């Protein structure tokens, strides 16, 4: 792969909206991605393997639980810092950002928000340091966009619960020590259970043949009469709103992360357009190529403003789920369109692993699907503005 020459676009001087701490956190993540991710990520994506050696670096830049209080091993940062870390990691690769956002928002967040003190102190420090990795089991083979229909269930057996069912498309599943699993009790109410690797009847087969997020490990969670201690149920919230609350946090991170992927595609295409000569001119001198670049930087700038404003609202506790949903949808769609245009600007080189664009483009096909598909997010906004529910 080509050396990482990335220069971040900031067309509206958005750095002026950031604090010194934000910039320090972002720059540390940016340097780490340049040093430890960019040189290896193409090889790992080609061989469809998660680079486990970067787990320690992810922990060091605060990517595991950026906003979790320091008493539990988190970095104790604010929401914009969380977003900026996700942006920088996804600038390197969406699959690496997936690993970090699942760990933070889908494994640590529910234990922090819905768990008791014993659960927080047992799991959070180990997840923050990367000693343990976590995953989040919501999606099932027959229930993706409609998680409320899940059939995974647990029965009260006196001194323990007996868990049965299956989850699929689970990021980090093949190597996670801890799974936060959503299942129905005997009355049909959804609860979160912490399932640990090694519990009898619990297996995590890897999903192969992905053309997207190849450097992220995806698998199934299979529960065949798994005895789960009663102490492993998250006591402080139940119902579908519990997993959906975790998704709010993860979707917020994705809204920032997608900007990173878009910035990398734009920056690569801009540089290429000044170097690549055709018809005796740099291709960047042709109006059709300039149109693409002008639209890209405009859309990136709008997405940056959306994400920053959402960060402010998330930090002061006023961001609604529908507002988060809009930013996830808009920013991922923006990144995917930019990746497709940038790929065309590189001509044949656009399909080569010499450049990051095709990898970003394929990755973003997953990002636009997981955490709620583009169409599901359109319907969430539709419901919010009309008051009419397309899901019922
Ligand atoms: P609905 O009737 O609307 O809601 C059920 C209950 O949940 C409450 N609620 C929320 N609570 C907190 N946060 C939110 N965002 C919430 N949205 C809804 C709601 O108030 C209600 O509470 P209550 O007390 O009245 O019961 O639910 P529905 O069945 O109609 O479904 C709504 C829908 C379709 C929007 C929702 O289910 C949905 O978002 N579907 C998409 C599924 C999805 O996003 N799955 C993601 C799986 S995890 C993943 O993809 C990880 S990818 C790896 C990575 O991030 O890198
Ligand atoms: P479906 O729900 O079957 O949707 C198929 C199509 O129908 C989509 O286009 C959808 O938009 C459309 N559709 C569905 N309902 C409606 C409707 N009401 N109106 C209009 N259109 C509709 N899940 C987890 O729980 N944990 C994870 O860690 C995780 N990681 C993932 C990693 C990867 C790489 C991928 C690809 C997925 C991951 N997922 C994870 C699952 C992901 O959240 C689901 O794939 C996603 O929610 C969509 O569900 P589905 O694939 O079953 O599609």
Short mmCIF file of N, CA and C in Angstrom, two decimals, residues 48-115:
data_model
loop_
_atom_site.label_atom_id
_atom_site.label_comp_id
_atom_site.label_asym_id
_atom_site.label_seq_id
_atom_site.Cartn_x
_atom_site.Cartn_y
_atom_site.Cartn_z
N UNK A 48 -8.55 -11.31 5.19
CA UNK A 48 -9.78 -11.42 5.99
C UNK A 48 -9.48 -11.82 7.43
N UNK A 49 -8.64 -11.00 8.08
CA UNK A 49 -8.25 -11.31 9.45
C UNK A 49 -8.22 -10.03 10.26
N UNK A 50 -8.68 -10.09 11.49
CA UNK A 50 -8.58 -8.92 12.38
C UNK A 50 -7.16 -8.87 12.96
N UNK A 51 -6.49 -7.72 12.88
CA UNK A 51 -5.13 -7.62 13.41
C UNK A 51 -5.12 -7.47 14.93
N UNK A 52 -5.06 -8.59 15.63
CA UNK A 52 -5.21 -8.57 17.09
C UNK A 52 -4.12 -7.75 17.78
N UNK A 53 -2.98 -7.60 17.09
CA UNK A 53 -1.87 -6.86 17.74
C UNK A 53 -2.20 -5.39 17.96
N UNK A 54 -3.27 -4.87 17.34
CA UNK A 54 -3.58 -3.45 17.53
C UNK A 54 -4.50 -3.21 18.74
N UNK A 55 -4.92 -4.29 19.41
CA UNK A 55 -5.84 -4.12 20.55
C UNK A 55 -5.22 -3.22 21.61
N UNK A 56 -3.95 -3.46 21.91
CA UNK A 56 -3.29 -2.67 22.97
C UNK A 56 -3.24 -1.18 22.57
N UNK A 57 -2.93 -0.91 21.29
CA UNK A 57 -2.88 0.47 20.82
C UNK A 57 -4.25 1.14 20.89
N UNK A 58 -5.29 0.39 20.54
CA UNK A 58 -6.65 0.94 20.63
C UNK A 58 -6.95 1.33 22.08
N UNK A 59 -6.57 0.46 23.01
CA UNK A 59 -6.80 0.78 24.43
C UNK A 59 -6.00 2.03 24.82
N UNK A 60 -4.77 2.13 24.32
CA UNK A 60 -3.90 3.26 24.71
C UNK A 60 -4.43 4.62 24.21
N UNK A 61 -5.08 4.63 23.05
CA UNK A 61 -5.60 5.93 22.57
C UNK A 61 -6.98 6.22 23.17
N UNK A 62 -7.45 5.35 24.06
CA UNK A 62 -8.73 5.61 24.74
C UNK A 62 -9.94 5.17 23.94
N UNK A 63 -9.71 4.27 22.96
CA UNK A 63 -10.83 3.87 22.08
C UNK A 63 -11.80 2.91 22.73
N UNK A 64 -11.41 2.30 23.87
CA UNK A 64 -12.31 1.37 24.56
C UNK A 64 -12.93 2.10 25.74
N UNK A 65 -14.14 2.59 25.54
CA UNK A 65 -14.84 3.31 26.61
C UNK A 65 -14.33 4.72 26.81
N UNK A 66 -14.26 5.52 25.73
CA UNK A 66 -13.73 6.88 25.88
C UNK A 66 -14.49 7.69 26.92
N UNK A 67 -15.82 7.50 26.99
CA UNK A 67 -16.63 8.33 27.90
C UNK A 67 -17.00 7.58 29.19
N UNK A 68 -16.47 6.36 29.36
CA UNK A 68 -16.73 5.62 30.61
C UNK A 68 -15.85 6.25 31.70
N UNK A 69 -16.40 6.46 32.91
CA UNK A 69 -15.61 7.11 33.96
C UNK A 69 -14.29 6.38 34.25
N UNK A 70 -13.30 7.18 34.65
CA UNK A 70 -11.97 6.62 34.88
C UNK A 70 -11.97 5.58 36.01
N UNK A 71 -12.91 5.71 36.97
CA UNK A 71 -12.93 4.72 38.06
C UNK A 71 -13.19 3.31 37.54
N UNK A 72 -13.76 3.19 36.34
CA UNK A 72 -13.97 1.85 35.76
C UNK A 72 -12.96 1.57 34.64
N UNK A 73 -11.91 2.36 34.56
CA UNK A 73 -10.87 2.12 33.55
C UNK A 73 -11.09 2.88 32.26
N UNK A 74 -12.22 3.57 32.11
CA UNK A 74 -12.48 4.33 30.88
C UNK A 74 -11.61 5.58 30.83
N UNK A 75 -11.73 6.32 29.71
CA UNK A 75 -10.89 7.51 29.55
C UNK A 75 -11.53 8.76 30.15
N UNK A 76 -12.81 8.68 30.52
CA UNK A 76 -13.48 9.83 31.16
C UNK A 76 -13.59 11.05 30.26
N UNK A 77 -13.66 10.82 28.95
CA UNK A 77 -13.71 11.94 28.00
C UNK A 77 -15.16 12.31 27.67
N UNK A 78 -15.33 13.41 26.91
CA UNK A 78 -16.69 13.81 26.55
C UNK A 78 -17.09 13.17 25.21
N UNK A 79 -18.32 13.48 24.78
CA UNK A 79 -18.87 12.82 23.60
C UNK A 79 -18.16 13.23 22.31
N UNK A 80 -17.74 14.49 22.23
CA UNK A 80 -17.05 14.92 21.00
C UNK A 80 -15.69 14.21 20.90
N UNK A 81 -15.03 14.02 22.02
CA UNK A 81 -13.77 13.26 22.00
C UNK A 81 -14.03 11.84 21.50
N UNK A 82 -15.10 11.24 22.01
CA UNK A 82 -15.47 9.88 21.54
C UNK A 82 -15.65 9.90 20.02
N UNK A 83 -16.40 10.89 19.53
CA UNK A 83 -16.64 10.98 18.10
C UNK A 83 -15.35 11.15 17.32
N UNK A 84 -14.47 12.01 17.81
CA UNK A 84 -13.21 12.27 17.09
C UNK A 84 -12.33 11.01 17.04
N UNK A 85 -12.34 10.24 18.12
CA UNK A 85 -11.54 8.99 18.11
C UNK A 85 -12.11 8.04 17.05
N UNK A 86 -13.45 7.93 17.00
CA UNK A 86 -14.07 7.05 16.00
C UNK A 86 -13.76 7.54 14.58
N UNK A 87 -13.79 8.86 14.39
CA UNK A 87 -13.48 9.44 13.08
C UNK A 87 -12.07 9.04 12.64
N UNK A 88 -11.12 9.16 13.54
CA UNK A 88 -9.73 8.87 13.16
C UNK A 88 -9.52 7.39 12.89
N UNK A 89 -10.16 6.54 13.73
CA UNK A 89 -9.98 5.10 13.52
C UNK A 89 -10.60 4.68 12.19
N UNK A 90 -11.80 5.21 11.90
CA UNK A 90 -12.46 4.82 10.65
C UNK A 90 -11.76 5.43 9.44
N UNK A 91 -11.02 6.49 9.64
CA UNK A 91 -10.17 7.02 8.56
C UNK A 91 -9.21 5.91 8.12
N UNK A 92 -8.78 5.11 9.11
CA UNK A 92 -7.92 3.96 8.79
C UNK A 92 -8.72 2.81 8.20
N UNK A 93 -9.78 2.41 8.90
CA UNK A 93 -10.58 1.27 8.42
C UNK A 93 -11.86 1.15 9.24
N UNK A 94 -12.99 0.98 8.55
CA UNK A 94 -14.28 0.86 9.26
C UNK A 94 -14.33 -0.38 10.15
N UNK A 95 -13.62 -1.43 9.74
CA UNK A 95 -13.65 -2.66 10.54
C UNK A 95 -12.97 -2.47 11.88
N UNK A 96 -11.89 -1.69 11.89
CA UNK A 96 -11.20 -1.42 13.16
C UNK A 96 -12.11 -0.54 14.03
N UNK A 97 -12.77 0.43 13.41
CA UNK A 97 -13.73 1.26 14.17
C UNK A 97 -14.86 0.41 14.72
N UNK A 98 -15.31 -0.58 13.94
CA UNK A 98 -16.35 -1.49 14.42
C UNK A 98 -15.92 -2.16 15.72
N UNK A 99 -14.71 -2.68 15.70
CA UNK A 99 -14.20 -3.37 16.90
C UNK A 99 -14.24 -2.43 18.09
N UNK A 100 -13.82 -1.17 17.87
CA UNK A 100 -13.78 -0.21 18.98
C UNK A 100 -15.17 0.23 19.39
N UNK A 101 -16.07 0.44 18.42
CA UNK A 101 -17.38 0.94 18.85
C UNK A 101 -18.22 -0.15 19.47
N UNK A 102 -18.04 -1.41 19.03
CA UNK A 102 -18.75 -2.50 19.70
C UNK A 102 -18.26 -2.62 21.15
N UNK A 103 -16.92 -2.58 21.31
CA UNK A 103 -16.36 -2.69 22.66
C UNK A 103 -16.91 -1.58 23.57
N UNK A 104 -16.92 -0.34 23.04
CA UNK A 104 -17.29 0.81 23.88
C UNK A 104 -18.79 0.92 24.10
N UNK A 105 -19.52 0.99 22.97
CA UNK A 105 -20.93 1.36 23.07
C UNK A 105 -21.87 0.17 23.21
N UNK A 106 -21.40 -1.00 22.80
CA UNK A 106 -22.33 -2.14 22.81
C UNK A 106 -21.99 -3.18 23.87
N UNK A 107 -20.74 -3.17 24.37
CA UNK A 107 -20.41 -4.08 25.48
C UNK A 107 -20.25 -3.29 26.78
N UNK A 108 -19.37 -2.26 26.76
CA UNK A 108 -19.13 -1.51 28.01
C UNK A 108 -20.34 -0.65 28.40
N UNK A 109 -20.95 0.02 27.41
CA UNK A 109 -22.06 0.94 27.73
C UNK A 109 -23.20 0.24 28.48
N UNK A 110 -23.71 -0.93 27.98
CA UNK A 110 -24.82 -1.55 28.73
C UNK A 110 -24.41 -2.02 30.12
N UNK A 111 -23.15 -2.46 30.28
CA UNK A 111 -22.73 -2.89 31.62
C UNK A 111 -22.65 -1.68 32.54
N UNK A 112 -22.17 -0.56 31.99
CA UNK A 112 -22.07 0.68 32.79
C UNK A 112 -23.46 1.22 33.13
N UNK A 113 -24.34 1.29 32.12
CA UNK A 113 -25.64 1.94 32.31
C UNK A 113 -26.67 1.04 32.97
N UNK A 114 -26.68 -0.25 32.61
CA UNK A 114 -27.76 -1.13 33.08
C UNK A 114 -27.26 -2.16 34.10
N UNK A 115 -25.93 -2.20 34.32
CA UNK A 115 -25.38 -3.20 35.23
C UNK A 115 -25.35 -2.72 36.67
#
